[in-house]
Short mmCIF file of C-alpha atoms in Angstrom, two decimals:
data_model
loop_
_atom_site.label_atom_id
_atom_site.label_comp_id
_atom_site.label_asym_id
_atom_site.label_seq_id
_atom_site.Cartn_x
_atom_site.Cartn_y
_atom_site.Cartn_z
CA UNK A 24 26.18 -8.71 7.52
CA UNK A 25 28.31 -5.57 7.52
CA UNK A 26 26.74 -2.20 8.16
CA UNK A 27 27.50 -0.91 4.68
CA UNK A 28 25.52 -3.64 2.94
CA UNK A 29 22.09 -2.53 1.77
CA UNK A 30 19.04 -3.91 3.53
CA UNK A 31 15.75 -4.82 1.84
CA UNK A 32 13.77 -5.41 5.03
CA UNK A 33 14.76 -5.56 8.67
CA UNK A 34 13.17 -6.91 11.84
CA UNK A 35 14.23 -4.91 14.90
CA UNK A 36 13.42 -6.33 18.35
CA UNK A 37 10.33 -7.97 16.85
CA UNK A 38 8.04 -9.98 19.12
CA UNK A 39 4.86 -11.66 17.89
CA UNK A 40 2.01 -12.78 20.13
CA UNK A 41 -1.14 -14.82 19.49
CA UNK A 42 -3.29 -13.75 22.42
CA UNK A 43 -1.20 -14.40 25.54
CA UNK A 44 1.16 -16.81 23.75
CA UNK A 45 4.47 -15.36 22.57
CA UNK A 46 5.22 -17.02 19.24
CA UNK A 47 8.56 -15.33 18.50
CA UNK A 48 10.89 -13.38 20.77
CA UNK A 49 13.26 -10.49 20.07
CA UNK A 50 13.95 -11.15 16.40
CA UNK A 51 16.69 -8.99 14.84
CA UNK A 52 17.23 -9.85 11.19
CA UNK A 53 18.46 -7.77 8.23
CA UNK A 54 17.64 -9.21 4.80
CA UNK A 55 19.83 -8.13 1.85
CA UNK A 56 18.24 -7.10 -1.46
CA UNK A 57 18.20 -9.33 -4.54
CA UNK A 58 19.33 -12.37 -2.60
CA UNK A 59 17.53 -15.52 -1.46
CA UNK A 60 17.31 -15.79 2.32
CA UNK A 61 16.14 -19.11 3.79
CA UNK A 62 14.50 -19.49 7.21
CA UNK A 63 15.07 -22.96 8.67
CA UNK A 64 14.44 -24.67 11.99
CA UNK A 65 12.26 -27.29 13.70
CA UNK A 66 8.46 -27.24 13.41
CA UNK A 67 6.84 -24.66 15.66
CA UNK A 68 9.90 -22.40 15.98
CA UNK A 69 8.17 -19.40 14.39
CA UNK A 70 9.60 -19.37 10.85
CA UNK A 71 6.23 -18.83 9.15
CA UNK A 72 5.20 -16.34 11.85
CA UNK A 73 8.31 -14.28 11.12
CA UNK A 74 7.67 -14.51 7.38
CA UNK A 75 4.03 -13.43 7.73
CA UNK A 76 5.12 -10.50 9.89
CA UNK A 77 7.13 -9.11 6.98
CA UNK A 78 3.97 -8.19 5.03
CA UNK A 79 1.43 -7.91 7.85
CA UNK A 80 -0.37 -11.15 6.95
CA UNK A 81 -0.61 -11.76 10.70
CA UNK A 82 -3.04 -8.82 10.84
CA UNK A 83 -5.61 -11.23 9.39
CA UNK A 84 -5.45 -13.34 12.58
CA UNK A 85 -7.62 -11.56 15.21
CA UNK A 86 -5.48 -12.54 18.22
CA UNK A 87 -2.12 -11.67 16.59
CA UNK A 88 -0.07 -8.72 17.80
CA UNK A 89 3.39 -7.54 16.74
CA UNK A 90 5.67 -5.51 18.99
CA UNK A 91 8.95 -3.97 17.86
CA UNK A 92 9.62 -2.84 14.30
CA UNK A 93 9.79 -4.19 10.77
CA UNK A 94 11.64 -1.61 8.67
CA UNK A 95 11.04 -1.44 4.92
CA UNK A 96 12.79 1.41 3.11
CA UNK A 97 13.67 2.63 6.58
CA UNK A 98 10.03 3.02 7.73
CA UNK A 99 8.21 0.79 10.22
CA UNK A 100 5.47 -1.11 8.37
CA UNK A 101 3.55 -1.37 11.67
CA UNK A 102 3.31 2.42 12.12
CA UNK A 103 -0.33 3.59 12.52
CA UNK A 104 -0.41 5.50 9.21
CA UNK A 105 0.80 2.58 7.05
CA UNK A 106 -1.71 0.85 4.74
CA UNK A 107 -1.29 -2.94 5.09
CA UNK A 108 -2.83 -3.51 1.64
CA UNK A 109 -0.08 -1.41 0.06
CA UNK A 110 2.53 -3.30 2.09
CA UNK A 111 1.17 -6.60 0.74
CA UNK A 112 1.34 -5.27 -2.81
CA UNK A 113 5.01 -4.39 -2.40
CA UNK A 114 5.83 -7.50 -0.38
CA UNK A 115 4.07 -10.39 -2.11
CA UNK A 116 3.50 -13.89 -0.76
CA UNK A 117 3.44 -17.40 -2.21
CA UNK A 118 1.93 -20.05 0.05
CA UNK A 119 2.70 -23.67 0.88
CA UNK A 120 -0.06 -25.15 -1.25
CA UNK A 121 -0.78 -23.71 -4.69
CA UNK A 122 -3.93 -21.61 -4.35
CA UNK A 123 -5.09 -20.44 -7.78
CA UNK A 124 -8.39 -18.59 -7.88
CA UNK A 125 -11.40 -20.33 -9.49
CA UNK A 126 -10.80 -18.29 -12.63
CA UNK A 127 -9.02 -18.65 -15.96
CA UNK A 128 -5.24 -18.70 -16.11
CA UNK A 129 -5.37 -15.20 -17.62
CA UNK A 130 -7.66 -13.81 -14.92
CA UNK A 131 -5.57 -15.37 -12.15
CA UNK A 132 -2.57 -13.32 -13.27
CA UNK A 133 -4.55 -10.16 -14.08
CA UNK A 134 -6.60 -10.13 -10.88
CA UNK A 135 -4.23 -8.24 -8.56
CA UNK A 136 -3.31 -5.70 -11.23
CA UNK A 137 -7.02 -5.06 -11.93
CA UNK A 138 -7.94 -4.40 -8.31
CA UNK A 139 -4.91 -2.13 -7.98
CA UNK A 140 -6.16 -0.04 -10.92
CA UNK A 141 -3.53 -1.05 -13.48
CA UNK A 142 -3.89 1.16 -16.55
CA UNK A 143 -1.33 -0.41 -18.89
CA UNK A 144 -1.62 -3.20 -21.48
CA UNK A 145 -3.08 -6.12 -19.51
CA UNK A 146 -2.26 -8.71 -22.19
CA UNK A 147 1.37 -7.63 -22.07
CA UNK A 148 1.44 -7.72 -18.27
CA UNK A 149 -0.07 -11.22 -18.17
CA UNK A 150 2.41 -12.51 -20.74
CA UNK A 151 5.46 -10.92 -19.08
CA UNK A 152 4.40 -12.23 -15.64
CA UNK A 153 3.90 -15.75 -16.98
CA UNK A 154 7.24 -15.55 -18.78
CA UNK A 155 8.98 -14.46 -15.57
CA UNK A 156 7.35 -17.41 -13.82
CA UNK A 157 8.66 -19.77 -16.55
CA UNK A 158 5.10 -20.78 -17.43
CA UNK A 159 4.23 -18.88 -20.63
CA UNK A 160 5.29 -21.56 -23.11
CA UNK A 161 3.20 -24.17 -21.29
CA UNK A 162 -0.03 -22.13 -21.08
CA UNK A 163 0.02 -19.56 -23.91
CA UNK A 164 -2.55 -21.55 -25.93
CA UNK A 165 -4.93 -22.15 -23.02
CA UNK A 166 -5.14 -18.85 -21.16
CA UNK A 167 -8.94 -19.14 -20.94
CA UNK A 168 -8.79 -22.52 -19.21
CA UNK A 169 -9.20 -22.76 -15.44
CA UNK A 170 -6.12 -22.40 -13.28
CA UNK A 171 -7.20 -25.69 -11.69
CA UNK A 172 -6.55 -27.49 -15.00
CA UNK A 173 -2.79 -27.15 -14.40
CA UNK A 174 -0.52 -29.59 -12.54
CA UNK A 175 0.54 -28.78 -8.97
CA UNK A 176 3.90 -27.38 -10.05
CA UNK A 177 2.29 -25.30 -12.80
CA UNK A 178 -0.32 -24.01 -10.32
CA UNK A 179 2.46 -22.86 -7.99
CA UNK A 180 4.22 -21.07 -10.87
CA UNK A 181 0.85 -19.50 -11.75
CA UNK A 182 0.63 -18.21 -8.17
CA UNK A 183 4.15 -16.81 -8.55
CA UNK A 184 3.09 -15.10 -11.82
CA UNK A 185 0.06 -13.66 -10.00
CA UNK A 186 2.39 -12.25 -7.34
CA UNK A 187 4.78 -10.81 -9.94
CA UNK A 188 1.97 -9.08 -11.84
CA UNK A 189 1.51 -6.47 -9.08
CA UNK A 190 5.23 -5.62 -9.30
CA UNK A 191 6.43 -6.28 -5.75
CA UNK A 192 9.93 -5.57 -4.41
CA UNK A 193 10.06 -8.58 -2.12
CA UNK A 194 8.58 -12.07 -2.51
CA UNK A 195 7.89 -14.18 0.58
CA UNK A 196 7.58 -17.93 0.02
CA UNK A 197 6.21 -20.19 2.76
CA UNK A 198 7.41 -23.71 1.93
CA UNK A 199 6.47 -23.23 -1.74
CA UNK A 200 7.58 -26.71 -2.82
CA UNK A 201 6.44 -28.89 0.09
CA UNK A 202 3.36 -30.07 -1.84
CA UNK A 203 5.28 -30.69 -5.08
CA UNK A 204 7.16 -33.63 -6.57
CA UNK A 205 10.99 -33.47 -6.97
CA UNK A 206 10.86 -32.39 -10.64
CA UNK A 207 8.42 -29.55 -9.95
CA UNK A 208 10.47 -28.61 -6.87
CA UNK A 209 13.65 -28.19 -8.93
CA UNK A 210 11.75 -26.05 -11.46
CA UNK A 211 10.67 -23.70 -8.68
CA UNK A 212 14.23 -23.60 -7.30
CA UNK A 213 15.61 -22.79 -10.75
CA UNK A 214 12.95 -20.12 -11.11
CA UNK A 215 13.79 -18.32 -7.87
CA UNK A 216 17.46 -18.19 -8.89
CA UNK A 217 16.35 -16.23 -11.97
CA UNK A 218 13.90 -14.07 -10.01
CA UNK A 219 16.51 -12.91 -7.51
CA UNK A 220 18.06 -10.79 -10.25
CA UNK A 221 15.08 -8.46 -9.79
CA UNK A 222 13.51 -9.37 -6.46
CA UNK A 223 14.44 -10.02 -2.85
CA UNK A 224 13.23 -13.51 -1.90
CA UNK A 225 12.68 -14.90 1.60
CA UNK A 226 11.79 -18.58 1.74
CA UNK A 227 10.71 -20.75 4.67
CA UNK A 228 11.73 -24.36 4.13
CA UNK A 229 11.82 -27.55 6.21
CA UNK A 230 14.19 -28.99 3.61
CA UNK A 231 17.77 -28.27 4.65
CA UNK A 232 19.10 -29.51 1.32
CA UNK A 233 16.88 -26.96 -0.38
CA UNK A 234 18.17 -24.17 1.85
CA UNK A 235 21.76 -25.23 1.14
CA UNK A 236 21.10 -25.48 -2.63
CA UNK A 237 18.90 -22.50 -3.24
CA UNK A 238 19.70 -19.70 -0.77
CA UNK A 239 22.43 -17.10 -0.36
CA UNK A 240 21.77 -16.47 3.34
CA UNK A 241 20.24 -18.75 5.98
CA UNK A 242 18.65 -17.95 9.34
CA UNK A 243 18.30 -20.83 11.81
CA UNK A 244 15.50 -20.58 14.37
CA UNK A 245 14.80 -22.65 17.46
CA UNK A 246 12.30 -22.37 20.31
CA UNK A 247 12.94 -21.83 24.02
CA UNK A 248 11.47 -23.72 26.97
CA UNK A 249 8.14 -21.84 26.69
CA UNK A 250 8.00 -22.55 22.93
CA UNK A 251 8.76 -18.99 21.81
CA UNK A 252 10.77 -18.97 18.59
CA UNK A 253 14.08 -17.12 18.52
CA UNK A 254 16.91 -16.58 16.04
CA UNK A 255 19.92 -18.77 16.83
CA UNK A 256 22.25 -17.92 13.95
CA UNK A 257 22.19 -16.02 10.68
CA UNK A 258 24.92 -15.88 8.06
CA UNK A 259 25.82 -16.65 4.48
CA UNK A 260 24.43 -20.09 3.67
CA UNK A 261 27.80 -21.62 2.85
CA UNK A 262 29.23 -20.44 6.17
CA UNK A 263 26.23 -21.62 8.21
CA UNK A 264 26.30 -25.11 6.69
CA UNK A 265 30.08 -25.60 6.67
CA UNK A 266 31.16 -23.66 9.75
CA UNK A 267 28.21 -23.00 12.10
CA UNK A 268 29.05 -20.74 15.01
CA UNK A 269 26.43 -22.14 17.39
CA UNK A 270 26.33 -25.69 18.72
CA UNK A 271 22.55 -25.87 18.22
CA UNK A 272 22.96 -25.00 14.55
CA UNK A 273 25.57 -27.71 14.14
CA UNK A 274 23.30 -30.27 15.83
CA UNK A 275 20.38 -29.32 13.58
CA UNK A 276 22.22 -29.45 10.26
CA UNK A 277 23.95 -32.73 11.14
CA UNK A 278 20.70 -34.41 12.21
CA UNK A 279 21.66 -34.71 15.90
CA UNK A 280 19.11 -32.13 17.02
CA UNK A 281 16.64 -32.69 19.86
#
């Protein structure tokens, strides 16, 4: 990425440890705004660790420690005076398995806005969030039903609506379609193409076809001999898949890896 391109979030010499174990080593990665950036690589190479470092979710693991910087709007989110709750509001997260709350569809979407003291029209916010998540037409007549009454794909879109309702800048997605069938997967992929008009999206995926289909930029991670994850190559998705610059990348995307 050229220096004059804007950056939504940037890892600078980032190292993550779980106790004495170094999970990722010296990550330098600049993510452009309003694009979809995919993180790919073999299991255990630190993709989800990197993703969770971008909104301080790793803080919730007692043994986790982050060294280096993650810059958001030019400020290090790990600085002592930064509120991690505010970071997680601005940098939302959608998890691998749909995790609706044991509440109504309406209350699932409204929950984050309520605890953040939202003072506007809640009905309007719930509707607009569900519309953005391409779910409104399917649930508008059953907003009082449990979120668990929905199919897996609908539950994941409900979780996306819940994330959107707190008005983040960046949405992190940790394998958001791995628990879904192919039809629901394509709906989520179509949805994130629409969402990138307004949001920066970073997605971890084990599915290389998904990365090639759905992302604008791709970062390929591997792990070294002591199982610390590191960034091998990062470029526009089309370039990485058609003209990889690193032999390891080429081996991975052609199925000759390891």
